[in-house]
Coordinates of C-alpha atoms in Angstrom, one line a residue:
M1 CA 2.7 -10.8 36.4
R2 CA -0.4 -8.8 35.3
E3 CA 1.9 -7.1 32.6
L4 CA 3.1 -10.3 31.4
R5 CA -0.3 -11.6 30.9
A6 CA -1.4 -8.5 29.0
L7 CA 1.7 -8.8 26.7
G8 CA 0.8 -12.5 26.3
H9 CA -2.7 -11.5 25.2
A10 CA -1.5 -9.2 22.7
L11 CA 0.8 -11.6 21.1
L12 CA -2.0 -13.9 20.9
V13 CA -4.2 -11.5 19.0
T14 CA -1.3 -10.7 16.9
G15 CA -0.6 -14.3 16.1
S16 CA -4.3 -15.1 15.4
M17 CA -4.7 -12.2 12.9
T18 CA -1.3 -13.4 11.3
W19 CA -2.7 -17.0 11.0
E20 CA -5.8 -15.9 9.4
I21 CA -4.3 -13.6 6.8
L22 CA -1.2 -15.6 6.1
W23 CA -2.4 -17.5 2.8
A24 CA -4.2 -14.3 1.7
L25 CA -1.0 -12.4 1.9
I26 CA 1.1 -14.8 -0.1
L27 CA -1.9 -15.3 -2.7
G28 CA -2.0 -11.5 -3.1
F29 CA 1.6 -11.1 -3.5
V30 CA 1.6 -13.9 -6.2
L31 CA -1.0 -12.3 -8.1
A32 CA 0.6 -8.8 -8.0
S33 CA 3.9 -10.5 -8.9
V34 CA 2.3 -12.0 -12.0
I35 CA 0.9 -8.4 -12.9
Q36 CA 4.1 -6.7 -12.3
A37 CA 6.1 -9.4 -14.3
V38 CA 4.2 -8.2 -17.6
V39 CA 4.1 -4.2 -16.9
R40 CA 7.5 -3.0 -18.2
R41 CA 8.9 -0.1 -16.7
S42 CA 9.5 1.5 -20.0
T43 CA 5.8 1.6 -20.7
I44 CA 4.9 3.2 -17.6
E45 CA 7.6 5.9 -18.3
R46 CA 6.2 6.5 -21.6
L47 CA 2.5 7.0 -21.0
L48 CA 2.6 9.4 -18.1
G49 CA 3.4 12.9 -19.7
D50 CA 0.5 15.1 -19.3
N51 CA -2.4 15.7 -17.1
S52 CA -5.0 14.6 -19.5
P53 CA -8.0 12.3 -18.2
R54 CA -6.5 9.7 -20.5
A55 CA -2.9 9.9 -19.1
L56 CA -4.3 10.0 -15.4
A57 CA -6.3 6.9 -16.0
V58 CA -3.3 5.1 -17.4
A59 CA -1.4 6.2 -14.3
A60 CA -4.0 4.8 -12.2
G61 CA -4.1 1.5 -14.1
L62 CA -0.3 1.1 -14.1
G63 CA -0.2 2.1 -10.4
A64 CA -2.6 -0.7 -9.5
A65 CA 0.0 -3.1 -11.3
S66 CA 3.1 -1.7 -9.5
S67 CA 4.7 -2.0 -6.1
S68 CA 2.3 -2.0 -3.1
C69 CA 5.1 -0.7 -0.7
S70 CA 4.3 2.8 0.1
Y71 CA 8.0 3.8 0.4
A72 CA 8.9 2.2 -3.0
A73 CA 5.7 3.8 -4.5
V74 CA 6.9 7.2 -3.4
A75 CA 10.4 6.6 -4.8
L76 CA 9.1 5.6 -8.1
A77 CA 6.7 8.5 -8.5
R78 CA 9.5 10.8 -8.0
A79 CA 11.6 8.9 -10.7
L80 CA 8.7 9.1 -13.0
F81 CA 8.4 13.0 -12.4
R82 CA 12.0 13.3 -13.0
K83 CA 11.8 11.5 -16.3
G84 CA 9.0 13.6 -17.6
A85 CA 5.7 12.4 -16.1
S86 CA 3.5 15.2 -14.9
F87 CA 3.5 15.7 -11.1
T88 CA -0.3 15.0 -11.2
A89 CA 0.2 11.9 -13.1
A90 CA 3.0 10.9 -10.8
M91 CA 0.9 11.4 -7.4
V92 CA -2.0 9.4 -9.2
F93 CA 0.4 6.5 -9.9
E94 CA 1.5 6.6 -6.2
I95 CA -2.2 6.6 -4.8
S96 CA -3.1 3.7 -7.1
S97 CA -0.1 1.7 -6.4
T98 CA -0.7 1.7 -2.6
N99 CA -4.5 1.6 -2.5
L100 CA -5.8 -0.1 -5.6
V101 CA -3.6 -3.4 -5.4
V102 CA -4.8 -6.9 -5.3
E103 CA -3.2 -7.9 -2.1
L104 CA -5.0 -5.0 -0.3
G105 CA -8.2 -6.1 -1.5
I106 CA -7.8 -9.6 -0.5
I107 CA -6.8 -8.7 3.1
L108 CA -9.4 -6.1 3.4
A109 CA -11.9 -8.9 2.2
L110 CA -10.6 -11.4 4.8
L111 CA -10.3 -9.1 7.9
L112 CA -13.2 -7.0 7.4
G113 CA -15.5 -8.0 4.8
W114 CA -16.1 -7.7 0.8
Q115 CA -17.9 -4.4 1.3
F116 CA -14.6 -2.8 2.4
T117 CA -12.8 -4.2 -0.6
L118 CA -15.6 -2.8 -2.9
A119 CA -15.4 0.4 -1.0
E120 CA -11.5 0.8 -1.6
F121 CA -11.7 0.2 -5.2
I122 CA -14.4 2.9 -5.6
G123 CA -13.3 5.3 -3.1
G124 CA -9.7 5.1 -4.8
P125 CA -11.0 6.6 -8.3
V126 CA -13.1 9.0 -6.4
M127 CA -10.0 10.2 -4.7
I128 CA -8.0 10.4 -7.8
V129 CA -10.6 12.6 -9.5
F130 CA -10.6 15.1 -6.5
L131 CA -6.8 15.2 -6.6
A132 CA -6.7 15.8 -10.3
L133 CA -9.2 18.7 -9.7
W134 CA -7.6 20.1 -6.8
F135 CA -4.2 20.1 -8.5
R136 CA -5.6 21.8 -11.4
L137 CA -7.4 24.6 -9.2
F138 CA -4.7 25.1 -6.6
L139 CA -1.2 23.7 -7.7
R140 CA 0.8 26.9 -8.8
A141 CA 3.6 27.0 -11.3
R142 CA 6.0 28.4 -8.6
I143 CA 5.6 25.8 -6.3
L144 CA 5.6 23.0 -9.2
E145 CA 8.9 24.4 -10.6
A146 CA 10.5 24.4 -7.1
A147 CA 9.6 21.0 -6.7
R148 CA 10.9 19.7 -10.1
S149 CA 14.2 21.6 -8.9
Q150 CA 14.4 19.9 -5.9
A151 CA 13.5 16.5 -7.5
D152 CA 16.2 16.7 -10.0
K153 CA 18.8 17.0 -7.1
G154 CA 18.3 13.1 -6.7
L155 CA 18.5 13.1 -3.0
A156 CA 18.0 9.7 -1.8
G157 CA 14.9 8.8 0.3
T158 CA 13.8 5.2 1.3
M159 CA 13.5 2.0 -1.0
E160 CA 15.2 4.0 -3.8
G161 CA 17.0 0.7 -5.0
H162 CA 13.8 -1.2 -5.0
A163 CA 11.9 1.5 -7.0
A164 CA 14.5 1.6 -9.7
M165 CA 14.5 -2.2 -10.3
D166 CA 12.8 -3.6 -13.5
M167 CA 12.0 -7.0 -12.9
S168 CA 9.5 -7.6 -15.6
I169 CA 9.7 -10.2 -18.4
H170 CA 11.8 -8.7 -21.2
A171 CA 11.1 -11.5 -23.7
P172 CA 9.0 -10.2 -26.7
G173 CA 5.4 -10.9 -27.7
S174 CA 1.9 -10.9 -26.0
V175 CA 1.1 -11.1 -22.3
W176 CA 0.6 -14.6 -22.4
R177 CA 3.7 -15.4 -24.4
R178 CA 5.6 -13.6 -22.2
L179 CA 4.2 -15.4 -19.3
R180 CA 5.0 -18.9 -20.9
S181 CA 8.5 -17.9 -21.4
G182 CA 11.6 -19.2 -19.7
D183 CA 11.9 -16.0 -17.7
A184 CA 8.5 -15.7 -16.4
V185 CA 8.9 -17.9 -13.1
T186 CA 12.1 -16.2 -12.3
S187 CA 10.8 -12.9 -12.8
I188 CA 7.7 -13.7 -10.6
S189 CA 10.0 -15.2 -8.0
H190 CA 12.2 -12.2 -8.0
I191 CA 9.2 -9.8 -7.7
F192 CA 7.8 -11.9 -5.1
V193 CA 10.3 -12.0 -2.7
M194 CA 11.3 -8.3 -3.3
E195 CA 7.8 -7.1 -2.5
C196 CA 7.6 -9.3 0.6
A197 CA 10.7 -7.9 1.9
A198 CA 9.9 -4.3 1.2
V199 CA 6.4 -4.4 3.2
I200 CA 7.1 -7.2 5.8
R201 CA 8.4 -4.6 8.4
D202 CA 5.2 -2.6 8.1
I203 CA 3.0 -5.8 8.1
A204 CA 4.6 -6.9 11.3
I205 CA 4.3 -3.5 13.0
G206 CA 0.9 -3.2 11.9
L207 CA -0.1 -6.5 13.5
L208 CA 1.8 -6.0 16.8
V209 CA 0.1 -2.5 17.1
A210 CA -3.3 -3.9 16.3
G211 CA -2.9 -6.6 18.6
A212 CA -1.7 -4.2 21.4
L213 CA -4.7 -2.1 20.8
A214 CA -7.0 -5.0 20.6
A215 CA -5.9 -6.4 23.7
W216 CA -5.2 -3.2 25.9
V217 CA -7.5 -0.4 24.7
P218 CA -11.0 -1.0 26.0
S219 CA -13.8 -0.8 23.4
S220 CA -15.5 2.1 25.5
F221 CA -12.7 4.4 24.8
W222 CA -13.0 3.9 21.0
Q223 CA -16.7 4.3 21.3
R224 CA -16.4 7.8 22.9
F225 CA -13.5 8.8 20.5
F226 CA -15.4 7.9 17.4
F227 CA -19.0 9.2 18.8
A228 CA -20.3 5.7 18.2
G229 CA -23.4 6.7 20.0
H230 CA -24.2 9.5 17.7
P231 CA -24.7 8.1 14.1
L232 CA -24.7 11.4 12.2
L233 CA -21.7 12.8 14.2
S234 CA -19.8 9.8 13.7
K235 CA -20.3 9.8 10.0
V236 CA -18.9 13.4 9.9
W237 CA -16.1 12.7 12.4
G238 CA -14.9 9.2 10.8
P239 CA -13.4 10.7 7.7
L240 CA -12.0 13.6 9.3
I241 CA -10.1 11.8 12.0
G242 CA -9.4 8.5 10.2
P243 CA -6.2 10.1 8.1
I244 CA -5.0 11.8 11.4
V245 CA -4.8 8.6 13.3
S246 CA -3.2 7.0 10.2
L247 CA -0.7 9.8 10.0
L248 CA 0.4 9.3 13.5
S249 CA 0.5 5.7 13.4
F250 CA 3.8 5.4 11.3
V251 CA 2.2 2.3 9.7
C252 CA 1.8 2.0 5.9
S253 CA 1.2 -0.2 3.0
I254 CA -0.9 -3.2 3.9
G255 CA 0.3 -2.8 7.6
N256 CA -2.7 -0.6 8.4
V257 CA -5.3 -3.0 7.4
P258 CA -5.2 -4.8 10.7
L259 CA -5.3 -1.3 12.4
A260 CA -8.3 -0.6 10.5
A261 CA -10.0 -3.7 11.6
V262 CA -9.4 -2.4 15.2
L263 CA -10.8 1.0 14.4
W264 CA -13.8 -0.5 12.9
N265 CA -14.6 -2.8 15.8
G266 CA -14.2 0.2 18.2
G267 CA -16.6 2.3 16.3
I268 CA -15.0 4.5 13.4
S269 CA -17.5 5.1 10.6
F270 CA -17.4 3.1 7.2
G271 CA -16.2 6.1 5.5
G272 CA -13.7 6.8 8.3
V273 CA -12.1 3.3 7.6
V274 CA -11.6 4.1 4.0
A275 CA -10.0 7.4 4.7
F276 CA -7.8 6.0 7.3
I277 CA -6.6 3.3 4.5
F278 CA -5.9 5.9 2.0
A279 CA -3.8 7.9 4.4
D280 CA -0.8 5.5 4.4
L281 CA 0.8 8.0 2.2
I282 CA 0.9 11.0 4.5
I283 CA 2.4 9.2 7.6
V284 CA 5.3 11.2 9.3
P285 CA 8.3 9.4 7.9
I286 CA 6.9 9.7 4.3
L287 CA 6.2 13.3 4.8
F288 CA 10.0 13.8 5.6
I289 CA 10.7 12.0 2.3
Y290 CA 8.2 14.3 0.2
R291 CA 10.4 17.2 1.9
K292 CA 13.7 15.8 0.8
Y293 CA 12.2 15.0 -2.5
Y294 CA 10.2 18.0 -3.5
G295 CA 10.9 20.6 -0.8
T296 CA 8.8 22.1 2.4
S297 CA 6.3 24.0 0.1
M298 CA 5.4 21.2 -1.9
M299 CA 5.4 18.6 0.9
L300 CA 2.8 20.8 2.8
F301 CA 0.8 21.2 -0.5
V302 CA 0.8 17.5 -1.0
L303 CA -0.2 16.9 2.7
G304 CA -3.1 19.1 2.5
S305 CA -4.3 17.9 -0.9
F306 CA -4.1 14.4 0.1
Y307 CA -6.0 15.1 3.4
V308 CA -8.7 16.9 1.6
T309 CA -9.3 14.5 -1.0
M310 CA -9.1 11.4 1.4
V311 CA -11.8 13.0 3.6
G312 CA -13.9 13.8 0.4
A313 CA -13.5 10.1 -0.9
G314 CA -14.6 8.9 2.6
Y315 CA -17.6 11.1 2.6
V316 CA -18.5 9.9 -0.8
V317 CA -18.2 6.2 0.0
E318 CA -20.1 6.7 3.3
L319 CA -23.1 8.4 1.3
L320 CA -23.0 6.0 -1.4
F321 CA -22.7 2.7 0.5
G322 CA -25.4 4.0 3.1
A323 CA -27.9 4.9 0.3
L324 CA -27.3 1.1 -1.2
G325 CA -27.6 -0.4 2.2
L326 CA -24.1 -1.8 1.9
V327 CA -22.5 -0.7 5.1
P328 CA -22.2 -3.8 7.3
S329 CA -24.6 -3.5 10.3
A330 CA -22.2 -5.7 12.6
R331 CA -18.7 -4.9 13.6
H332 CA -17.0 -8.2 13.6
A333 CA -13.6 -7.6 12.2
K334 CA -11.3 -10.6 12.8
I335 CA -9.0 -9.5 15.5
G336 CA -9.5 -11.6 18.5
E337 CA -8.0 -14.8 19.7
I338 CA -8.6 -17.9 17.6
A339 CA -7.8 -21.6 18.2
I340 CA -5.7 -22.8 15.3
R341 CA -7.5 -26.0 14.1
F342 CA -7.5 -28.1 10.9
D343 CA -9.8 -26.3 8.8
Y344 CA -9.9 -24.4 5.3
T345 CA -7.6 -21.6 6.5
T346 CA -4.9 -24.3 7.7
V347 CA -5.0 -26.1 4.5
L348 CA -4.7 -22.8 2.3
N349 CA -1.9 -21.6 4.7
I350 CA -0.1 -24.8 4.0
V351 CA -0.6 -24.6 0.2
F352 CA 0.6 -21.0 0.0
V353 CA 3.5 -21.4 2.3
L354 CA 4.5 -24.2 0.0
I355 CA 4.0 -21.8 -3.2
G356 CA 5.8 -19.2 -1.4
A357 CA 8.8 -21.3 -0.5
A358 CA 9.0 -22.5 -4.1
L359 CA 9.3 -19.1 -5.2
V360 CA 11.7 -18.2 -2.5
T361 CA 13.9 -21.1 -3.6
R362 CA 13.8 -20.1 -7.3
F363 CA 14.8 -16.5 -6.1
V364 CA 17.9 -17.8 -4.3
R365 CA 18.8 -20.2 -7.1
T366 CA 18.8 -17.6 -9.8
G367 CA 21.2 -15.3 -7.9
G368 CA 18.5 -12.8 -6.3
R369 CA 20.0 -12.5 -2.9
P370 CA 22.4 -9.6 -4.1
M371 CA 19.0 -7.8 -4.9
L372 CA 17.9 -7.6 -1.3
K373 CA 21.2 -5.6 -0.3
M374 CA 20.4 -3.3 -3.2
M375 CA 16.6 -2.5 -2.5
G376 CA 17.5 0.3 0.1
G377 CA 20.4 1.7 -2.1
D378 CA 20.7 5.0 -4.1
P379 CA 20.5 4.1 -7.7
S380 CA 22.4 7.2 -8.7
K381 CA 25.5 5.9 -7.0
G382 CA 25.0 2.5 -8.5
D383 CA 23.9 0.5 -5.5
G384 CA 20.4 0.2 -6.5
P385 CA 20.0 -0.6 -10.1
G386 CA 17.5 -2.0 -12.4
H387 CA 17.3 -5.8 -13.0
S388 CA 16.4 -8.0 -15.9
P389 CA 15.5 -11.5 -15.1
G390 CA 17.3 -14.5 -16.1
A391 CA 20.4 -14.8 -14.0
S392 CA 22.0 -18.2 -13.7
P393 CA 21.9 -20.0 -10.5
G394 CA 24.2 -18.9 -8.0
A395 CA 25.4 -15.8 -10.0
S396 CA 24.4 -12.0 -9.5
P397 CA 21.2 -10.8 -11.3
Q398 CA 22.0 -10.1 -15.0
G399 CA 21.1 -6.9 -16.8
L400 CA 21.7 -4.8 -13.8
T401 CA 21.3 -1.3 -15.7
P402 CA 19.4 1.8 -14.2
S403 CA 15.8 1.5 -15.3

């Protein structure tokens, strides 16, 4: 009976967090879908050919306008590398697409506070600069050429089909003209549903694990683990241990934000939270994909490079926000049980669930369902092709050609 009560408590915490962030999740995915709808895949591939500061800045910007699914981002980065993008630009694109996206910022602000959103969008570029410098200093031509040879084998990983789909609006003209075209709503609906489908597993796992940790692990354990009673040691330890906890959590994309909230309430440092969130790209399943895509040597190099630059970015954020007095003094992330009542959260949940339902309906009526079956496929075998919106209701998506 005690075990059942503990399980019920964990599920209540999970449900409370889900209720708190539901509207924000839908809003984030809608905004991200609008952005992705006007950024053509051909534009991304054309602009990432070298390691110049301009190319890396463009890679960061285009990544922020791309998929927030870590697995899709990793697959797309490999595809860009195979099509001529520099390896550094491909990795910058990958980091940006999972850590500088609008939906992540919204959820961070809602669960942890606006300071964490600001830290993410400042720490991300810092990590990118560190990574570019690290690659320039330590990435050897021998490892790079071996990685290119391995990448050109085209071994399938995870979310290959989703990464290969180009669902942007293909109508000519300016951004505003394309958004007013007949294909705009269809394109946005397809991107919205595919993005939700790509990350829903990680979000669900993240919420369940966060609920279990919040309900079952006493705060005293976290406080000892993060040296919460030793301010200086805690600031040093947090960015070092944050990525390791993330690596072992097996949770990526937006799904690690609820875990970050649990860790923050438990006593991890501000910079430690930032480093933890960045580390969704070095969780164990993704390391196996790196090994398949680029070989063991490059996988180990990427792991070490990402870890060092995540830690460095965490320290920069800790020092900068501490000096500016922006580190929150209280630890009140929204991870406890709440009573569902008719308030602004309920109203927003109703509104955005209706918006989400409308987009799902549009997706189904314009022949989007076959895309769900293709999202995990291997595009080299024709089962995960690109996509151009505009399919007629009930038909398969039109324009199914590799992007």
